[in-house]
CSV table of C-alpha atoms and ligand atoms in Angstrom, one decimal:
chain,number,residue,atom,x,y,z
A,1,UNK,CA,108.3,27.6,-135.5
A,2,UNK,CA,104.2,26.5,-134.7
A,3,UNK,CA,104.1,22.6,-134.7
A,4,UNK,CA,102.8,21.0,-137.8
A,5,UNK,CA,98.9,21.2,-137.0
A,6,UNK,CA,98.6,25.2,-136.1
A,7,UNK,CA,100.8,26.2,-139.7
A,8,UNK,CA,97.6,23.6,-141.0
A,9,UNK,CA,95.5,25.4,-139.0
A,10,UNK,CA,96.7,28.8,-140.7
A,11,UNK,CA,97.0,27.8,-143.8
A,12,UNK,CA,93.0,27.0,-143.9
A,13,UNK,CA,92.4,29.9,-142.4
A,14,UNK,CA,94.2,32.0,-144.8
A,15,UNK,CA,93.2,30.0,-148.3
A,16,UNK,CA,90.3,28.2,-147.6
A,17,UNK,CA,90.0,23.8,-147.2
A,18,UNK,CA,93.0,22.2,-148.3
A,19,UNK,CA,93.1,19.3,-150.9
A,20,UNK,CA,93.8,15.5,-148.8
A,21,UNK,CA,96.7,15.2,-151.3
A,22,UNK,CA,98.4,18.8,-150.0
A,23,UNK,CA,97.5,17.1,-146.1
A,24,UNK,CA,99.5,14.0,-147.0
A,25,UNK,CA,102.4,16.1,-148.5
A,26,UNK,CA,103.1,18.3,-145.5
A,27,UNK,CA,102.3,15.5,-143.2
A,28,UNK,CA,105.1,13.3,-144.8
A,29,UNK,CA,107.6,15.7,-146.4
A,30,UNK,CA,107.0,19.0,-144.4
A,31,UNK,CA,111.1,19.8,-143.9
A,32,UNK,CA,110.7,20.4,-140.2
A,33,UNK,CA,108.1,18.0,-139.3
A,34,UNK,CA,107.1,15.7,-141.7
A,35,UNK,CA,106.7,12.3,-140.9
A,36,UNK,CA,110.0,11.1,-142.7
A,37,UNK,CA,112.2,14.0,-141.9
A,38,UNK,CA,112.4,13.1,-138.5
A,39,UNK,CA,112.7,9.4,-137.8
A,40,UNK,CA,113.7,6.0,-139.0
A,41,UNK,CA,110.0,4.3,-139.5
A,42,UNK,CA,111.2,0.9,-139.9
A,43,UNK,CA,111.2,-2.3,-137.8
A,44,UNK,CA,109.1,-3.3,-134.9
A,45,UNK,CA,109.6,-0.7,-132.6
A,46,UNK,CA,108.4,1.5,-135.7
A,47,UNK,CA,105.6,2.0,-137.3
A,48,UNK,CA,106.1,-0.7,-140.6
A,49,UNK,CA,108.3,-3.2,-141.7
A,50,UNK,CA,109.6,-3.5,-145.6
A,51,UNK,CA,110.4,-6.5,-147.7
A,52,UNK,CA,113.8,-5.6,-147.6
A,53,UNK,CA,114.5,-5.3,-143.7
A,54,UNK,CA,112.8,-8.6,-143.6
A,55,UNK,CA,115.3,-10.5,-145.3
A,56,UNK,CA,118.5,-9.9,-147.3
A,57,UNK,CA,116.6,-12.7,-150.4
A,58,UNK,CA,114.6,-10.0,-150.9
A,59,UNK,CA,117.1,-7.5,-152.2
A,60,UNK,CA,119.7,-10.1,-153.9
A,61,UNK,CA,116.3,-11.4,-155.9
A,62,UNK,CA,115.9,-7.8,-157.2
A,63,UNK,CA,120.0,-7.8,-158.2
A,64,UNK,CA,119.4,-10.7,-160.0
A,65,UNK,CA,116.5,-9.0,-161.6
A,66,UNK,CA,118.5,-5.8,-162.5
A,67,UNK,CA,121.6,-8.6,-163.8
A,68,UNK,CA,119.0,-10.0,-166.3
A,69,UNK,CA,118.0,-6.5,-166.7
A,70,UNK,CA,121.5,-4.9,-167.5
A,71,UNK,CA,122.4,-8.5,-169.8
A,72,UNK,CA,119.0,-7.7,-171.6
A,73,UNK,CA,120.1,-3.6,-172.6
A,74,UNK,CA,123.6,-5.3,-173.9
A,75,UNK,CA,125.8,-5.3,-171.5
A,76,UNK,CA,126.7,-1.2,-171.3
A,77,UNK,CA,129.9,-0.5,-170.4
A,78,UNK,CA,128.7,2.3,-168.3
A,79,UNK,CA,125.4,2.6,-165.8
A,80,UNK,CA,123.4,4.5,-163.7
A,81,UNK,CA,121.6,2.3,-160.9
A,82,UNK,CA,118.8,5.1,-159.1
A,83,UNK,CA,116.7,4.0,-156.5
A,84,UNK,CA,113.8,6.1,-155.2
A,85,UNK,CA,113.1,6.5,-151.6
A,86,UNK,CA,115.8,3.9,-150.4
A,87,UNK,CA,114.9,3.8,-146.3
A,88,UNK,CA,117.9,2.7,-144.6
A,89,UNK,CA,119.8,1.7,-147.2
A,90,UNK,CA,119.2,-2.0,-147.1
A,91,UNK,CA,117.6,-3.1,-150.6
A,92,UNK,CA,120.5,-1.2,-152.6
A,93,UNK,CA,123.6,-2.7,-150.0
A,94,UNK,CA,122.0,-6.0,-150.5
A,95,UNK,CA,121.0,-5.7,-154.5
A,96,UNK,CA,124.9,-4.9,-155.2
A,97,UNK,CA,125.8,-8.3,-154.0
A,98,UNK,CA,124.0,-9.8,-156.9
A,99,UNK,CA,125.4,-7.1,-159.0
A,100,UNK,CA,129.0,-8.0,-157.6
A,101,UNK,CA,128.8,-11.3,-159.5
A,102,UNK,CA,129.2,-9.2,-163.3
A,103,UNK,CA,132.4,-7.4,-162.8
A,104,UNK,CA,131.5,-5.3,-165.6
A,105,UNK,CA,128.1,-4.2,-164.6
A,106,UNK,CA,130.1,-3.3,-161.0
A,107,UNK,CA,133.2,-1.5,-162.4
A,108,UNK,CA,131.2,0.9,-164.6
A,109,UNK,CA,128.5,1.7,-162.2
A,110,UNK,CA,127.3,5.1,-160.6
A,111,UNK,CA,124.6,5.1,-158.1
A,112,UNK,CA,121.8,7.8,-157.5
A,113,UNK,CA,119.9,7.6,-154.2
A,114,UNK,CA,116.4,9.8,-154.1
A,115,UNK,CA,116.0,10.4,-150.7
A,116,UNK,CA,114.1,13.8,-148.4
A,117,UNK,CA,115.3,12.5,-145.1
A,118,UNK,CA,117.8,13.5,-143.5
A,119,UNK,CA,118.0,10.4,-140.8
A,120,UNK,CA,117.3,7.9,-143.6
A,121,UNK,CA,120.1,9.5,-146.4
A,122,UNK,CA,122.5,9.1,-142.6
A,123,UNK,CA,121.7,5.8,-142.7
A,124,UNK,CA,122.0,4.6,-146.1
A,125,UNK,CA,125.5,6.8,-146.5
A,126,UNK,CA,126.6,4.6,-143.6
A,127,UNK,CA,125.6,1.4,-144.8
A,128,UNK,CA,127.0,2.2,-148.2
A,129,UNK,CA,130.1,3.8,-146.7
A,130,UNK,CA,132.3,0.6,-148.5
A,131,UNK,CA,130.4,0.1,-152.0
A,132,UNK,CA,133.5,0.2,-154.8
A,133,UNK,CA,131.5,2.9,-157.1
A,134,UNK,CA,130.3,6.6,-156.7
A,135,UNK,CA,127.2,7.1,-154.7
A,136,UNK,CA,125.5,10.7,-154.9
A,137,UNK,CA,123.2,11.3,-152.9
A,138,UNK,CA,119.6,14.0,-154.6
A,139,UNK,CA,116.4,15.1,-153.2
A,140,UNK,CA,114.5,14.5,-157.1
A,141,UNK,CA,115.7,12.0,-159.7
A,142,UNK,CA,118.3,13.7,-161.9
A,143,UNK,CA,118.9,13.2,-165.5
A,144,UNK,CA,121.4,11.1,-166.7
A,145,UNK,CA,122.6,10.2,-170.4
A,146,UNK,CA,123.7,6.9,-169.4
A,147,UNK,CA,121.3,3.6,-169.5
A,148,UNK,CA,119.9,3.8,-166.2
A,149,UNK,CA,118.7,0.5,-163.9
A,150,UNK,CA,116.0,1.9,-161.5
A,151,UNK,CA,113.8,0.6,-157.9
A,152,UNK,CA,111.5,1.7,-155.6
A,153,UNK,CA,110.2,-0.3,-153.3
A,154,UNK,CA,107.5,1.2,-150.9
A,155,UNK,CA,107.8,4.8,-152.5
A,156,UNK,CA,104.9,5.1,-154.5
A,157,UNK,CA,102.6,4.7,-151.9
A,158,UNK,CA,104.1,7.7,-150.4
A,159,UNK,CA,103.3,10.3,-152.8
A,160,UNK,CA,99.9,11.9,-152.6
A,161,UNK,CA,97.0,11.0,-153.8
A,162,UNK,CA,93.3,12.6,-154.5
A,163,UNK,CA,90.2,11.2,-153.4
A,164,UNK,CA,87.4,11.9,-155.7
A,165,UNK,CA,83.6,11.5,-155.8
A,166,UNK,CA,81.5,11.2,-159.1
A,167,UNK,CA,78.8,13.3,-158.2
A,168,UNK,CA,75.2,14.6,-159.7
A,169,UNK,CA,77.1,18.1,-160.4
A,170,UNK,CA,80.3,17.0,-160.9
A,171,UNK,CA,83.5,15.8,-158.8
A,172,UNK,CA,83.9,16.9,-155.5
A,173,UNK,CA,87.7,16.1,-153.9
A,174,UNK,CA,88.0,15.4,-150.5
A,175,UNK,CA,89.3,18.4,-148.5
A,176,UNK,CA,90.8,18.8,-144.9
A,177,UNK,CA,88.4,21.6,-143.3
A,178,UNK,CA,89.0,23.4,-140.1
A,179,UNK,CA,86.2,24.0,-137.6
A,180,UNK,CA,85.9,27.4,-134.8
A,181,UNK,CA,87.6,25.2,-132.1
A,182,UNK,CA,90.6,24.2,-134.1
A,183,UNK,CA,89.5,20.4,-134.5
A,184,UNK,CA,90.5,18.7,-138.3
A,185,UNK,CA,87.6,17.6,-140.2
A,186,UNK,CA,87.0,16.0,-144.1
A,187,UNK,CA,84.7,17.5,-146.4
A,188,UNK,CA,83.9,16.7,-150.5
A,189,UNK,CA,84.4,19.9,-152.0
A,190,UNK,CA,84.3,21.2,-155.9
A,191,UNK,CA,88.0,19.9,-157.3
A,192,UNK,CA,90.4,21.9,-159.0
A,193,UNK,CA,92.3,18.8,-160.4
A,194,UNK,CA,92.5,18.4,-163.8
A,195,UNK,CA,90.5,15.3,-164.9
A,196,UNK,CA,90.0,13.7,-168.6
A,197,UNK,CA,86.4,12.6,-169.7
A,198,UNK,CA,88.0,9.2,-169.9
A,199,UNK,CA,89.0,8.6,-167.2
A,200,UNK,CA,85.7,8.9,-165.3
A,201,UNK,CA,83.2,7.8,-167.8
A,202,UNK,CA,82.5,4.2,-166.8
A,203,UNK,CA,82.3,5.4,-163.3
A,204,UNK,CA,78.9,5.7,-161.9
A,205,UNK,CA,77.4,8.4,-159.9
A,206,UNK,CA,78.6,8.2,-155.8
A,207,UNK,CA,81.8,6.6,-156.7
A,208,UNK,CA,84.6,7.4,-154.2
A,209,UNK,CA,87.8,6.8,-156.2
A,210,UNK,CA,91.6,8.2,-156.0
A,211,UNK,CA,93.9,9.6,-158.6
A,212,UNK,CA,97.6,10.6,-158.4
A,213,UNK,CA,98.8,12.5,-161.0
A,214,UNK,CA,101.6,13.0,-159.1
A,215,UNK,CA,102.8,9.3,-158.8
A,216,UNK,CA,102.0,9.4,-163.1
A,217,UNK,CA,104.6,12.2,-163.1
A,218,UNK,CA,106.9,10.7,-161.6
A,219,UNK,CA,106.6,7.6,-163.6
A,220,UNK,CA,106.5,9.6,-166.7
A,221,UNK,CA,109.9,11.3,-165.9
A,222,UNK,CA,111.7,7.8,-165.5
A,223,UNK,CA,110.1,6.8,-168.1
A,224,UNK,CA,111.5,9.7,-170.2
A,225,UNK,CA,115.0,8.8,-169.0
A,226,UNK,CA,114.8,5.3,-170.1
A,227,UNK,CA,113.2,6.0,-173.8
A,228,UNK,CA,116.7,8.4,-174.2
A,229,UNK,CA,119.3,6.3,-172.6
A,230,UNK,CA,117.8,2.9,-172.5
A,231,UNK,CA,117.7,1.0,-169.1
A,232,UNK,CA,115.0,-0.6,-167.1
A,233,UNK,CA,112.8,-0.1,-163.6
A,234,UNK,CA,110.8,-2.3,-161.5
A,235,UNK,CA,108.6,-1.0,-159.0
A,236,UNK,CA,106.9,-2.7,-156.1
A,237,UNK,CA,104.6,-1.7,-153.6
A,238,UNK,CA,101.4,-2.6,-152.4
A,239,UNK,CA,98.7,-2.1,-154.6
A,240,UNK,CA,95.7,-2.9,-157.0
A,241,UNK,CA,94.6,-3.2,-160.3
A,242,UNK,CA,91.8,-2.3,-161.1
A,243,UNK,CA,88.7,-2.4,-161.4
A,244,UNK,CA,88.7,-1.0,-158.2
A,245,UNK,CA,86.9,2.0,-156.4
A,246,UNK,CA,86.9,3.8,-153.0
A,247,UNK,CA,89.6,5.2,-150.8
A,248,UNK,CA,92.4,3.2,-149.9
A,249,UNK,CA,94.1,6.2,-147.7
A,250,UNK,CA,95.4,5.4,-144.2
A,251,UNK,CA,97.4,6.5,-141.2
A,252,UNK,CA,99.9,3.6,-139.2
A,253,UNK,CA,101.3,4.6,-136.0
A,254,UNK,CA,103.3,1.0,-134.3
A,255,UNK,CA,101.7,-1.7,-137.4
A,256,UNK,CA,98.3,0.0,-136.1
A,257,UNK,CA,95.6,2.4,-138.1
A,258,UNK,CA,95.1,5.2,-136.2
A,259,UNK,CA,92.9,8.8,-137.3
A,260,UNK,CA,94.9,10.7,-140.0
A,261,UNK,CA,93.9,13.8,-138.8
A,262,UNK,CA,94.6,13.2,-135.0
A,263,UNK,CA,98.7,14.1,-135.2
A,264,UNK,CA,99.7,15.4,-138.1
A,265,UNK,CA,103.1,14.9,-139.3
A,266,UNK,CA,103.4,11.8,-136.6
A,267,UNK,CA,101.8,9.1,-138.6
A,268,UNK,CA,102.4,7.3,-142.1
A,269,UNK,CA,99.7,8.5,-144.5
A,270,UNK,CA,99.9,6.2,-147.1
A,271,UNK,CA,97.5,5.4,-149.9
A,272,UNK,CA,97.5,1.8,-152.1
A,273,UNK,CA,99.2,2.1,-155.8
A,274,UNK,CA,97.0,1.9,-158.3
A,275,UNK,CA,99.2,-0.2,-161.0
A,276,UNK,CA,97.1,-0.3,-163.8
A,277,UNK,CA,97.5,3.5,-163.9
A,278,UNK,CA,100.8,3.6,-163.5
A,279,UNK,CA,101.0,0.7,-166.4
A,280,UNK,CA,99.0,3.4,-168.4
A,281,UNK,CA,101.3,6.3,-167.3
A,282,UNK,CA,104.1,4.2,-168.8
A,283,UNK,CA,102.6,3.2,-172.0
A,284,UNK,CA,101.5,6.9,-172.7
A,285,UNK,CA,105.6,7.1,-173.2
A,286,UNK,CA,106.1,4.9,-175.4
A,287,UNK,CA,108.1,2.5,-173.5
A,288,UNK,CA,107.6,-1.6,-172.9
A,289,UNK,CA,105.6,-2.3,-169.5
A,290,UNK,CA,104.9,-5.9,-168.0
A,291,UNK,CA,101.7,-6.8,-166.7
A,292,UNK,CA,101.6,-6.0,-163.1
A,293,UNK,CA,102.1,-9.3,-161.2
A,294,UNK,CA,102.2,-10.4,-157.2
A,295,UNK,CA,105.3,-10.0,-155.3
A,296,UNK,CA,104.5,-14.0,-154.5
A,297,UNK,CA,105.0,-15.1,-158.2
A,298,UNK,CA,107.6,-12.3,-158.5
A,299,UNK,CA,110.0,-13.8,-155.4
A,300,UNK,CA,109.3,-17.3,-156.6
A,301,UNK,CA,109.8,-16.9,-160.4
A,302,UNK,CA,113.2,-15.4,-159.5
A,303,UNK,CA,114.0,-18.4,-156.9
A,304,UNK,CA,113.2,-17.8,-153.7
A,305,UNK,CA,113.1,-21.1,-152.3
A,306,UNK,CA,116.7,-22.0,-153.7
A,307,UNK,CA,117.8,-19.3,-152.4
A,308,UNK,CA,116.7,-19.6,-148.8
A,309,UNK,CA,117.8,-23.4,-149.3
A,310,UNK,CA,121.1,-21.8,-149.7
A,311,UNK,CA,121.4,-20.0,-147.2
A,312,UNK,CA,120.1,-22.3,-144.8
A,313,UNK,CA,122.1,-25.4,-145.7
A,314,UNK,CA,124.1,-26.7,-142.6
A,315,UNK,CA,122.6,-23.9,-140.4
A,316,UNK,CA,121.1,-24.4,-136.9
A,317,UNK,CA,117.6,-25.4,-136.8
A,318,UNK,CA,116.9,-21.2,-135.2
A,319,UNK,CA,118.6,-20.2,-138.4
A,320,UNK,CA,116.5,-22.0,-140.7
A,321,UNK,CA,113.2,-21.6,-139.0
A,322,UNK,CA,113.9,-17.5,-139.8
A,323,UNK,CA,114.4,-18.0,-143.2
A,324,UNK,CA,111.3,-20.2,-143.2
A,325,UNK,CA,109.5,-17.4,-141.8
A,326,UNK,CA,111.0,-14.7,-143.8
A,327,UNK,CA,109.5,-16.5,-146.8
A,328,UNK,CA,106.1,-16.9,-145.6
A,329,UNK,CA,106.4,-13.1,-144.5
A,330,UNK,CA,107.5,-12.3,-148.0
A,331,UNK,CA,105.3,-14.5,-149.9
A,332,UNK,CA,102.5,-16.2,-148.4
A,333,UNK,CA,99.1,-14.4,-149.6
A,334,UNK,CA,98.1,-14.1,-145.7
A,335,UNK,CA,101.0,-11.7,-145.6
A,336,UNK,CA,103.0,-10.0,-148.5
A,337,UNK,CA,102.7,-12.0,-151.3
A,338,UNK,CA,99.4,-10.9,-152.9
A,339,UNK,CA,98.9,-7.2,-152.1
A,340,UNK,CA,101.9,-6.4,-152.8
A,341,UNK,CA,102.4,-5.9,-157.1
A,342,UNK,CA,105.4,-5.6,-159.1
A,343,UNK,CA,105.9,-3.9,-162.3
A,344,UNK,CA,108.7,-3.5,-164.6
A,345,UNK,CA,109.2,-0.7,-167.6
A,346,UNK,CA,112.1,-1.1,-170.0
A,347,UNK,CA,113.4,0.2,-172.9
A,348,UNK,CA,113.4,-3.5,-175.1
A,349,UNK,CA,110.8,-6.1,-175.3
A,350,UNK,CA,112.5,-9.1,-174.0
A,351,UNK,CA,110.4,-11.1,-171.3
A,352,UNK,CA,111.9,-10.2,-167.8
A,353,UNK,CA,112.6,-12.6,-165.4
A,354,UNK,CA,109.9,-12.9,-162.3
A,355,UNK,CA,106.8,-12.0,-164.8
A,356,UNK,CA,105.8,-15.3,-165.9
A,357,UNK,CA,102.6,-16.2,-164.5
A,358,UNK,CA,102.2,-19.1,-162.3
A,359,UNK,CA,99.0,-19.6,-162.8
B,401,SAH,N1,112.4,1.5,-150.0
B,401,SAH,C1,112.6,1.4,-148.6
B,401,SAH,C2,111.9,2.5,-147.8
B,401,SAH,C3,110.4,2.7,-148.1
B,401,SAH,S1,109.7,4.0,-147.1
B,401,SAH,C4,112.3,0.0,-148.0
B,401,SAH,O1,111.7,-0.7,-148.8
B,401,SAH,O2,112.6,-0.3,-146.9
B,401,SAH,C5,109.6,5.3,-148.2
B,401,SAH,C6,111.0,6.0,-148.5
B,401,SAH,O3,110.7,7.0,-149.4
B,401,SAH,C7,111.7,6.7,-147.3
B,401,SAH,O4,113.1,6.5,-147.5
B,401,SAH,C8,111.3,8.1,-147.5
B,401,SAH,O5,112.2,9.0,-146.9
B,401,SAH,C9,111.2,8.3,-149.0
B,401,SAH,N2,110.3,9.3,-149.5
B,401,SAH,C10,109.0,9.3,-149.3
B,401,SAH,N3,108.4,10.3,-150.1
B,401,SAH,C11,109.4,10.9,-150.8
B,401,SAH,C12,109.5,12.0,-151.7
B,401,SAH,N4,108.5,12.7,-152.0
B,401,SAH,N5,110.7,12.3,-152.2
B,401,SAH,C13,111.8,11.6,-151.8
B,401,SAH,N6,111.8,10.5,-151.0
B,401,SAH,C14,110.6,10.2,-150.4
């Protein structure tokens, strides 16, 4: 089969400049090449590192919150725990530790992974090889009539996104164009997207802004799940709430930006997470939605420090000073701790642990 850029190539030669949100679609998910079908991104000799693979807190913080989460729905003898886009399995191995403390949450568990790669669903089936409970394993969210406890960390920013300009005649979407020697190239063309009046009103004329209705979708589906079964999700990711305009989309290769256009399919085209939409996508269902907060207050509302005092009591110096930089990694504003947002659905009202404000 043609490498990723020439079937590009084609397909704009056959039907014409293709939507940026199409682009970042193939260049993640295409099944032979896509970014995520064929490596393990993670770590430093990859191209980004996640909360979870920096420290084990972060995950045992986020059982605790799904704990609170499952005490809060009544204690139902029988869950469903999903996470979307799990990586290498780390945040779910290192969540069910916390959830190993409630017996009864453990013994009536099922888990539901939601994962397109191949080399990452390898690696999470091998780091969950030993977890007492059925894992399955699906390439989309499935339904489920139990009360379902859901995460995603890091996988909203990997679902596509449209940039948009408010124009004189209109909004134009930014399209990937071919030129006569093969070379990728952006334009603004007329958009086929479906857009309310609303939600462009206040903007003024030469505003470049981005909308995902796909991410809304997604939302909107879990959403649907827990208004029929009850349950709970907390998503985090890094993000903004608004008011905020212009495009956020970007290409790592190795921690570094490089052109998106240059290889497709071998960089991480990711675009921020616009969380007061998604607050809004949530709210159009009918279900209870915190205020977005900072993964900073998040981690330290749910104990952080006491928890890395924990785990470094009566450890060398060496093992300290890495929890002491895993913190700052996860939580210091210079780092982590302020672009990255977390928000939590649920299907009751109670306030959830790690939302208070702390200032
Ligand atoms: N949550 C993990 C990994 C984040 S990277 C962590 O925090 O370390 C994004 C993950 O989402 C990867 O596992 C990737 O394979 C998966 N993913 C991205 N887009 C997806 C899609 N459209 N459908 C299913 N999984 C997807």
């Amino acid at each position: 089969m043609a490498d990723l850029k020439t079937r590009i190539l084609e397909d704009i030669a056959l039907t014409g400049p293709m939507p940026l949100s199409r682009y970042m679609n193939l260049c993640l998910g295409d099944p032979v090449s896509g970014y995520y079908m064929t490596r393990d991104p993670f770590g430093h000799g990859g191209d980004f590192t996640t909360a979870p693979e920096v420290s084990q807190m972060f995950g045992e913080l986020v059982g605790a919150w799904l704990v609170a989460a499952w005490q809060a729905l009544g204690r139902p003898s029988r869950t469903r725990l999903a996470e979307l886009g799990p990586g290498r399995g780390t945040l779910m191995a290192d969540c069910l530790r916390s959830l190993a403390l409630e017996p009864d949450l453990m013994r009536g568990l099922e888990i539901d992974m939601v994962d397109m790669s191949p080399t990452l669903i390898a690696a999470q089936q091998e780091k969950l090889s030993k977890v007492p409970c059925p894992v399955r394993w699906h390439g989309t969210l499935p339904d489920s009539d139990l009360p379902t406890l859901l995460i995603a960390n890091e996988f909203f920013d990997a679902l596509p996104v449209h940039i948009l300009v408010k124009t004189e005649k209109g909004i134009a979407e930014r399209h990937i164009t071919a030129s006569q020697e093969g070379k990728l190239g952006f334009a603004d063309l007329p958009t086929k997207l479906q857009i309310s009046q609303g939600q462009i009103d206040a903007i003024p004329t030469g505003t470049v802004f981005e909308l995902s209705p796909e991410r809304c979708d997604v939302a909107k589906n879990i959403a649907a799940g827990i208004k029929a079964n009850g349950g709970a999700a907390l998503l985090i990711d890094y993000g903004y709430v608004q008011p905020k305009t212009g495009a956020t989309f970007q290409a790592l290769t190795n921690h570094q930006m490089v052109d998106p256009l240059d290889q497709p399919g071998e960089a991480d085209l990711t675009a921020l997470v616009d969380f007061t939409s998604l607050e809004k996508c949530f709210k159009s269902m009918d279900i209870h939605v915190s205020e977005p907060v900072s993964q900073m207050d998040f981690l330290l509302n749910l104990g952080l420090l006491e928890r890395a005092g924990q785990l470094g009591s009566g450890q060398s110096q060496e093992m300290q000073t890495g929890l002491q930089q895993a913190v700052t990694r996860l939580v210091s504003p210079d780092e982590m701790g302020t672009l990255f947002k977390v928000l939590a659905a649920a299907s009751f009202d109670d306030p959830m642990p790690g939302f208070q404000k702390s200032s």
